[in-house]
Amino acid sequence: MTLYNNILLINFGGIGDEILFLPVIQCLRRKYPQAKITLCLEGRSSAFVKLTDLLNSYFCINIKTKNKYIELTKLYLKAIFGGYDLVISSGANPLISVLLFLTGIKTRIGYGTSSIAKRLLTYPVKLNKNQYAANMYFDLIKPVYDGNFELPYIKIRGCSKLENSVLIHPGVSKISISKNITKTIDAKKWAELIKILLKKGKKVYLAGGSDDIETVTKIREELISEDLTNFTDMFGKTKNIYELAELINKSEVLICSDSAPMHIGVAVNTKTITIFGATDEKKLLPYSDNFIAITNNVNCRPCLWEKRQTTCSELKCLDIDLNKIIEFV
């Protein structure tokens, strides 16, 4: 067995992508406890490192900027001078394999998506997108890890559940909004859901990040005339992603959109009910009675990424019957 002591992991994407990548980090740490593990990720996802103690270091490369070639040069220099003996990259672009080859790192693992990649990677791995994304990433470490897949795991300091609690997190990232990608129901419908839950006797908590202020403001306006005895507005009270993870961990049920909080819910094993529109729940949620996808199964969904790069204007997929959610709560 080859013993790796200095491992570089490269995974670009949002915070949700980094959480889905966690099983790779978890299993490598178990197999190579003595190794220094470094993660290269995008700056927009740097908060992810607060959710795990399994990394020794990290650095950010912002490849989705006008200066992406400068950023890739920075990655190359860090890789070539980092003394790494193993590099694993989740990038599917064949040029990634060229960059990894030029670093001189002895063991290079990535997706063999082209003839170039198959020649230049030490272990070219078949890219299978038709599975839970965490399993897709996990395929990358099979050449150096012979254990079984495990779900993403975020370790939270001990805390008890808030009795009879439902946490509502309605937000999605501004990047999605700026790209004309609608992943969730509107604020009025979120407020309607909160009203029903309150009438059912649930203790409802509302959370969100800075990207969600517009949605949360509209929800608050819709709730003005309601009896809010069992309602707690937590917006702005979680100061960082770890505090949000603590709140999700304390909640008996999380209701959210296809976004980073959903992946946190899975990683802390809180019952998570997620509203899905155009995206494919089979690729983003593991199969479990504890993680539930709420969909409107119109014939055209799922369409985002495979068939379309933006969501359509009709959004029939988001015409969600709130009673479906209430049944699972």
Coordinates of C-alpha atoms in Angstrom, one line a residue, residues 4-324:
Y4 CA 0.5 9.4 1.1
N5 CA 1.7 12.1 3.4
N6 CA 0.8 15.3 1.6
I7 CA -2.5 15.4 -0.2
L8 CA -4.0 18.2 -2.4
L9 CA -7.7 18.1 -3.0
I10 CA -9.3 20.5 -5.6
N11 CA -13.0 21.0 -5.6
F12 CA -14.6 24.1 -7.1
G13 CA -18.2 25.1 -6.6
G14 CA -20.5 26.5 -3.9
I15 CA -20.7 25.6 -0.2
G16 CA -23.1 22.8 -1.1
D17 CA -20.5 21.3 -3.4
E18 CA -17.9 21.4 -0.7
I19 CA -20.3 19.6 1.8
L20 CA -21.0 16.9 -0.9
F21 CA -17.2 16.5 -1.2
L22 CA -16.9 15.9 2.6
P23 CA -16.9 12.0 2.3
V24 CA -13.7 12.3 0.3
I25 CA -12.0 14.2 3.1
Q26 CA -13.5 12.0 5.8
C27 CA -12.3 8.8 4.2
L28 CA -8.9 10.1 3.3
R29 CA -8.3 11.3 6.8
R30 CA -9.3 7.9 8.2
K31 CA -7.0 6.0 5.7
Y32 CA -4.1 8.4 6.0
P33 CA -4.3 9.9 9.5
Q34 CA -0.7 11.2 9.4
A35 CA -1.2 13.0 6.1
K36 CA -1.3 16.8 5.6
I37 CA -4.6 17.4 3.7
T38 CA -5.0 20.7 1.8
L39 CA -8.2 21.8 0.0
C40 CA -8.3 24.2 -2.9
L41 CA -11.7 25.8 -3.3
E42 CA -13.3 29.0 -4.5
G43 CA -13.3 32.1 -2.3
R44 CA -17.1 32.2 -2.2
S45 CA -17.1 28.9 -0.4
S46 CA -14.2 29.5 2.1
A47 CA -16.7 29.5 5.0
F48 CA -17.0 25.8 4.5
V49 CA -13.7 25.2 6.4
K50 CA -15.5 26.3 9.6
L51 CA -17.6 23.1 9.3
T52 CA -14.8 20.6 9.5
D53 CA -11.7 19.9 11.5
L54 CA -10.3 17.3 9.0
L55 CA -8.2 19.7 6.9
N56 CA -4.7 20.9 7.7
S57 CA -4.9 23.9 5.4
Y58 CA -6.7 25.4 2.5
F59 CA -6.3 28.1 -0.2
C60 CA -8.7 29.8 -2.6
I61 CA -8.6 30.0 -6.3
N62 CA -11.3 32.1 -8.0
I63 CA -11.6 30.5 -11.4
K64 CA -14.9 32.2 -12.3
T65 CA -13.5 35.6 -12.7
K66 CA -12.1 37.6 -15.6
N67 CA -8.6 36.7 -14.4
K68 CA -9.2 32.9 -14.4
Y69 CA -5.9 32.2 -16.2
I70 CA -4.0 34.1 -13.5
E71 CA -5.9 32.2 -10.9
L72 CA -5.1 28.9 -12.6
T73 CA -1.4 29.9 -12.7
K74 CA -1.6 30.5 -9.0
L75 CA -3.0 27.0 -8.5
Y76 CA -0.3 25.5 -10.7
L77 CA 2.5 27.3 -8.7
K78 CA 0.9 26.2 -5.3
A79 CA 0.7 22.6 -6.6
I80 CA 4.1 22.4 -8.0
F81 CA 5.9 23.9 -5.0
G82 CA 3.6 22.3 -2.4
G83 CA 5.5 19.0 -2.2
Y84 CA 2.3 17.0 -2.7
D85 CA 2.5 13.2 -3.4
L86 CA -1.2 12.8 -4.2
V87 CA -3.7 15.2 -5.9
I88 CA -7.4 14.6 -6.5
S89 CA -9.4 17.0 -8.6
S90 CA -13.2 16.9 -9.2
G91 CA -12.9 19.1 -12.3
A92 CA -14.4 17.4 -15.4
N93 CA -12.7 19.8 -17.9
P94 CA -9.9 17.8 -19.7
L95 CA -7.5 20.8 -19.3
I96 CA -7.5 20.0 -15.5
S97 CA -5.6 16.7 -16.3
V98 CA -3.0 18.7 -18.3
L99 CA -2.5 21.1 -15.4
L100 CA -2.2 18.2 -12.9
F101 CA 0.3 16.5 -15.2
L102 CA 2.5 19.6 -15.4
T103 CA 2.7 19.9 -11.6
G104 CA 4.8 16.7 -11.5
I105 CA 2.8 15.3 -8.6
K106 CA 3.3 11.5 -8.8
T107 CA -0.2 10.3 -8.2
R108 CA -2.9 12.2 -10.0
I109 CA -6.6 11.3 -9.8
G110 CA -9.5 12.9 -11.7
Y111 CA -12.3 12.2 -14.1
G112 CA -11.2 10.5 -17.3
T113 CA -13.6 12.6 -19.5
S114 CA -11.3 12.6 -22.6
S115 CA -8.5 10.7 -24.2
I116 CA -6.1 13.3 -22.9
A117 CA -7.3 12.9 -19.3
K118 CA -7.0 9.1 -19.6
R119 CA -3.4 9.4 -20.7
L120 CA -2.2 12.1 -18.3
L121 CA -3.9 11.0 -15.1
T122 CA -2.4 8.2 -13.0
Y123 CA -5.9 7.0 -12.2
P124 CA -8.6 8.3 -14.6
V125 CA -12.0 7.7 -13.0
K126 CA -15.3 7.3 -14.9
L127 CA -17.6 10.2 -14.4
N128 CA -21.1 9.1 -13.4
K129 CA -23.4 12.0 -12.9
N130 CA -26.5 9.8 -12.6
Q131 CA -26.2 9.3 -8.8
Y132 CA -26.1 11.2 -5.6
A133 CA -23.4 13.8 -6.1
A134 CA -21.5 12.8 -2.9
N135 CA -21.2 9.3 -4.4
M136 CA -20.0 10.8 -7.6
Y137 CA -17.1 12.6 -5.8
F138 CA -16.5 9.5 -3.7
D139 CA -15.7 7.5 -6.9
L140 CA -12.6 9.6 -7.1
I141 CA -10.9 8.1 -4.1
K142 CA -11.6 4.4 -4.9
P143 CA -8.2 4.0 -6.4
V144 CA -6.6 4.8 -3.0
Y145 CA -9.4 3.9 -0.6
D146 CA -11.1 0.5 -0.3
G147 CA -13.8 1.3 2.3
N148 CA -17.5 2.0 1.9
F149 CA -19.2 5.2 1.1
E150 CA -20.5 7.3 4.0
L151 CA -22.7 10.4 4.1
P152 CA -21.2 13.9 4.6
Y153 CA -20.8 14.5 8.3
I154 CA -20.5 17.7 10.3
K155 CA -19.5 17.4 13.9
I156 CA -21.5 19.8 16.1
R157 CA -20.7 20.4 19.8
G158 CA -23.3 18.7 22.0
C159 CA -26.8 20.3 22.1
S160 CA -30.3 19.1 22.6
K161 CA -33.2 19.4 20.2
L162 CA -35.6 22.3 20.4
E163 CA -38.8 20.5 21.2
N164 CA -41.6 20.5 18.6
S165 CA -39.4 22.8 16.4
V166 CA -39.5 23.5 12.7
L167 CA -36.7 25.6 11.1
I168 CA -37.6 27.4 7.9
H169 CA -34.7 28.5 5.7
P170 CA -36.2 29.9 2.5
G171 CA -33.1 31.2 0.9
V172 CA -31.0 30.5 -2.2
S173 CA -27.7 32.1 -3.2
K174 CA -27.5 35.5 -5.0
I175 CA -25.4 33.7 -7.6
S176 CA -28.4 31.6 -8.5
I177 CA -30.7 34.6 -8.7
S178 CA -28.2 36.6 -10.8
K179 CA -28.1 33.7 -13.3
N180 CA -31.9 33.6 -13.6
I181 CA -32.1 30.3 -11.7
T182 CA -35.3 30.1 -9.5
K183 CA -35.1 27.2 -7.0
T184 CA -37.8 28.0 -4.5
I185 CA -41.3 29.1 -3.9
D186 CA -42.0 32.8 -3.4
A187 CA -42.1 34.6 0.0
K188 CA -45.9 34.7 0.1
K189 CA -46.0 30.9 -0.1
W190 CA -43.3 30.5 2.5
A191 CA -45.4 32.7 4.8
E192 CA -48.5 30.6 4.2
L193 CA -46.5 27.5 5.2
I194 CA -45.4 29.2 8.4
K195 CA -49.0 30.2 9.2
I196 CA -50.2 26.6 8.8
L197 CA -47.4 25.2 10.9
L198 CA -48.2 27.7 13.7
K199 CA -51.8 26.7 13.6
K200 CA -50.7 23.1 13.9
G201 CA -49.0 24.0 17.2
K202 CA -45.4 23.9 15.9
K203 CA -42.7 26.2 17.2
V204 CA -41.4 27.8 14.0
Y205 CA -37.9 29.4 13.6
L206 CA -37.0 31.5 10.6
A207 CA -33.4 31.7 9.5
G208 CA -31.5 33.1 6.5
G209 CA -28.3 34.7 5.3
S210 CA -27.5 38.1 4.0
D211 CA -28.6 36.9 0.5
D212 CA -32.1 36.3 1.8
I213 CA -33.0 39.7 3.3
E214 CA -35.5 40.5 0.6
T215 CA -37.4 37.2 1.0
V216 CA -37.3 37.4 4.8
T217 CA -38.6 41.0 4.8
K218 CA -41.6 39.9 2.6
I219 CA -42.3 36.9 4.9
R220 CA -42.3 39.2 7.9
E221 CA -44.8 41.5 6.2
E222 CA -47.1 38.6 5.5
L223 CA -47.0 37.6 9.2
I224 CA -47.8 40.9 10.8
S225 CA -51.4 40.1 11.7
E226 CA -50.6 36.6 12.9
D227 CA -50.3 35.3 16.5
L228 CA -46.5 34.8 16.6
T229 CA -46.3 33.4 20.1
N230 CA -44.6 30.3 18.8
F231 CA -42.6 32.1 16.1
T232 CA -38.9 33.0 16.5
D233 CA -37.2 35.2 14.0
M234 CA -33.6 34.1 13.9
F235 CA -32.6 36.0 10.7
G236 CA -29.2 37.7 11.2
K237 CA -28.7 35.9 14.6
T238 CA -26.5 33.2 13.2
K239 CA -23.3 35.0 12.6
N240 CA -21.5 32.4 10.5
I241 CA -22.1 29.1 8.8
Y242 CA -21.1 27.0 11.9
E243 CA -23.8 28.8 14.0
L244 CA -26.3 28.0 11.3
A245 CA -25.2 24.4 11.4
E246 CA -25.7 24.4 15.2
L247 CA -29.3 25.8 14.7
I248 CA -30.1 23.2 12.0
N249 CA -28.7 20.5 14.4
K250 CA -31.0 21.7 17.2
S251 CA -34.1 21.7 15.1
E252 CA -36.4 18.6 14.9
V253 CA -37.2 19.5 11.2
L254 CA -35.6 21.7 8.6
I255 CA -37.7 22.9 5.7
C256 CA -35.6 24.6 3.0
S257 CA -34.8 24.9 -0.7
D258 CA -32.2 23.2 -2.8
S259 CA -29.3 25.1 -1.2
A260 CA -26.4 24.8 1.2
P261 CA -28.7 24.5 4.3
M262 CA -30.1 21.3 2.8
H263 CA -26.7 19.8 2.6
I264 CA -26.0 20.9 6.2
G265 CA -29.2 19.2 7.3
V266 CA -28.0 15.9 5.7
A267 CA -24.6 16.3 7.3
V268 CA -26.0 16.8 10.8
N269 CA -28.7 14.2 10.3
T270 CA -31.6 16.5 11.0
K271 CA -34.9 15.5 9.3
T272 CA -34.7 17.7 6.2
I273 CA -37.7 18.5 3.9
T274 CA -36.5 20.2 0.7
I275 CA -38.5 21.9 -2.0
F276 CA -37.2 21.0 -5.5
G277 CA -38.1 22.7 -8.7
A278 CA -36.0 22.3 -11.8
T279 CA -33.1 20.4 -10.2
D280 CA -32.9 16.6 -9.8
E281 CA -33.4 15.5 -6.2
K282 CA -31.9 12.1 -6.9
K283 CA -28.5 13.7 -7.5
L284 CA -28.7 16.1 -4.5
L285 CA -30.3 14.1 -1.7
P286 CA -29.3 10.7 -0.4
Y287 CA -32.0 8.0 -0.4
S288 CA -33.4 8.1 3.2
D289 CA -36.7 8.4 5.1
N290 CA -35.0 11.3 6.9
F291 CA -34.3 13.4 3.8
I292 CA -37.4 14.2 1.9
A293 CA -37.8 15.9 -1.5
I294 CA -41.0 17.8 -2.2
T295 CA -41.7 18.1 -5.9
N296 CA -44.5 18.9 -8.3
N297 CA -43.9 16.1 -10.8
V298 CA -44.7 17.8 -14.1
N299 CA -43.3 16.1 -17.1
C300 CA -40.7 18.7 -17.9
R301 CA -38.7 18.4 -14.6
P302 CA -36.0 18.0 -13.8
C303 CA -34.4 20.1 -16.5
L304 CA -31.8 22.4 -14.9
W305 CA -28.2 21.7 -16.0
E306 CA -28.8 18.7 -18.3
K307 CA -31.4 20.4 -20.5
R308 CA -31.3 24.1 -19.5
Q309 CA -28.8 26.5 -17.9
T310 CA -31.6 28.7 -16.5
T311 CA -35.1 28.1 -15.2
C312 CA -38.1 28.7 -17.4
S313 CA -40.6 31.5 -16.9
E314 CA -43.5 29.2 -16.2
L315 CA -42.1 27.5 -13.1
K316 CA -44.8 24.9 -13.1
C317 CA -42.4 22.7 -11.1
L318 CA -42.6 25.1 -8.2
D319 CA -46.4 25.0 -8.0
I320 CA -46.0 23.0 -4.7
D321 CA -48.9 21.7 -2.7
L322 CA -48.0 22.8 0.9
N323 CA -50.1 19.9 2.3
K324 CA -47.3 17.6 1.0

